[in-house]
Amino acid sequence: MESIIKILNEIKPGIDYINQVDMIENNVLNHEDIIKLVYKLNTTYGIQLDPEDVDMKWFKTPETIYKLVWEAQET
């Protein structure tokens, strides 16, 4: 989980990601941020996510992003 928060801070610093409830609804992450995040997740974790195919629900919190990465690694 710490590595997810580190990546989020690289993309958009200065946000309290640990206490976020819904980063999409609260406009913490925009479309450009999501594309950067997907690229960074792909390169960091060796997974293949396509930003156009990933449901936005996976980007609500660091926990949901962690679950997305975990599921992608399982397939």
Short mmCIF file of C-alpha atoms in Angstrom, two decimals:
data_model
loop_
_atom_site.label_atom_id
_atom_site.label_comp_id
_atom_site.label_asym_id
_atom_site.label_seq_id
_atom_site.Cartn_x
_atom_site.Cartn_y
_atom_site.Cartn_z
CA MET A 1 0.00 0.00 0.00
CA GLU A 2 2.86 2.39 0.76
CA SER A 3 4.14 2.00 -2.78
CA ILE A 4 0.71 2.99 -4.16
CA ILE A 5 0.72 6.15 -2.03
CA LYS A 6 4.29 6.89 -3.14
CA ILE A 7 3.22 6.63 -6.79
CA LEU A 8 0.20 8.86 -6.15
CA ASN A 9 2.48 11.45 -4.53
CA GLU A 10 4.81 11.35 -7.54
CA ILE A 11 1.86 12.05 -9.85
CA LYS A 12 0.11 14.64 -7.70
CA PRO A 13 2.01 15.70 -4.56
CA GLY A 14 0.55 17.42 -1.53
CA ILE A 15 -2.60 15.32 -1.13
CA ASP A 16 -3.53 13.32 1.98
CA TYR A 17 -4.17 10.08 0.10
CA ILE A 18 -4.53 7.96 3.22
CA ASN A 19 -7.75 9.72 4.25
CA GLN A 20 -9.34 9.96 0.81
CA VAL A 21 -12.83 8.49 0.50
CA ASP A 22 -13.37 8.99 -3.24
CA MET A 23 -10.58 10.59 -5.25
CA ILE A 24 -12.69 10.63 -8.42
CA GLU A 25 -15.84 12.16 -6.93
CA ASN A 26 -13.77 14.73 -5.00
CA ASN A 27 -11.79 15.68 -8.13
CA VAL A 28 -8.46 14.72 -6.59
CA LEU A 29 -7.52 12.75 -9.72
CA ASN A 30 -8.46 13.83 -13.22
CA HIS A 31 -8.28 11.90 -16.51
CA GLU A 32 -4.66 12.90 -17.14
CA ASP A 33 -3.68 11.79 -13.62
CA ILE A 34 -5.38 8.41 -14.17
CA ILE A 35 -3.46 7.87 -17.42
CA LYS A 36 -0.17 8.68 -15.66
CA LEU A 37 -1.14 6.42 -12.76
CA VAL A 38 -1.99 3.48 -15.03
CA TYR A 39 1.33 3.86 -16.86
CA LYS A 40 3.24 3.97 -13.56
CA LEU A 41 1.34 0.96 -12.18
CA ASN A 42 2.08 -0.99 -15.36
CA THR A 43 5.80 -0.25 -15.24
CA THR A 44 6.18 -0.63 -11.48
CA TYR A 45 4.23 -3.86 -11.07
CA GLY A 46 4.73 -5.46 -14.49
CA ILE A 47 1.03 -5.53 -15.27
CA GLN A 48 -0.94 -4.59 -18.38
CA LEU A 49 -3.78 -2.18 -17.65
CA ASP A 50 -5.37 -0.14 -20.41
CA PRO A 51 -6.65 3.23 -19.12
CA GLU A 52 -9.63 3.05 -21.47
CA ASP A 53 -10.71 -0.38 -20.18
CA VAL A 54 -10.32 0.19 -16.43
CA ASP A 55 -13.47 1.13 -14.51
CA MET A 56 -13.07 4.39 -12.58
CA LYS A 57 -14.32 2.68 -9.41
CA TRP A 58 -10.81 1.24 -9.04
CA PHE A 59 -9.34 4.72 -8.51
CA LYS A 60 -11.50 5.86 -5.58
CA THR A 61 -8.92 5.17 -2.85
CA PRO A 62 -5.39 3.80 -2.49
CA GLU A 63 -7.00 0.58 -1.24
CA THR A 64 -9.04 0.11 -4.41
CA ILE A 65 -5.96 0.82 -6.52
CA TYR A 66 -4.07 -1.80 -4.51
CA LYS A 67 -6.88 -4.32 -5.17
CA LEU A 68 -6.77 -3.50 -8.89
CA VAL A 69 -3.02 -4.17 -9.01
CA TRP A 70 -3.41 -7.38 -7.02
CA GLU A 71 -6.13 -8.67 -9.35
CA ALA A 72 -4.10 -7.73 -12.43
CA GLN A 73 -1.12 -9.65 -11.07
CA GLU A 74 -3.30 -12.73 -10.51
CA THR A 75 -4.32 -12.93 -14.17
#
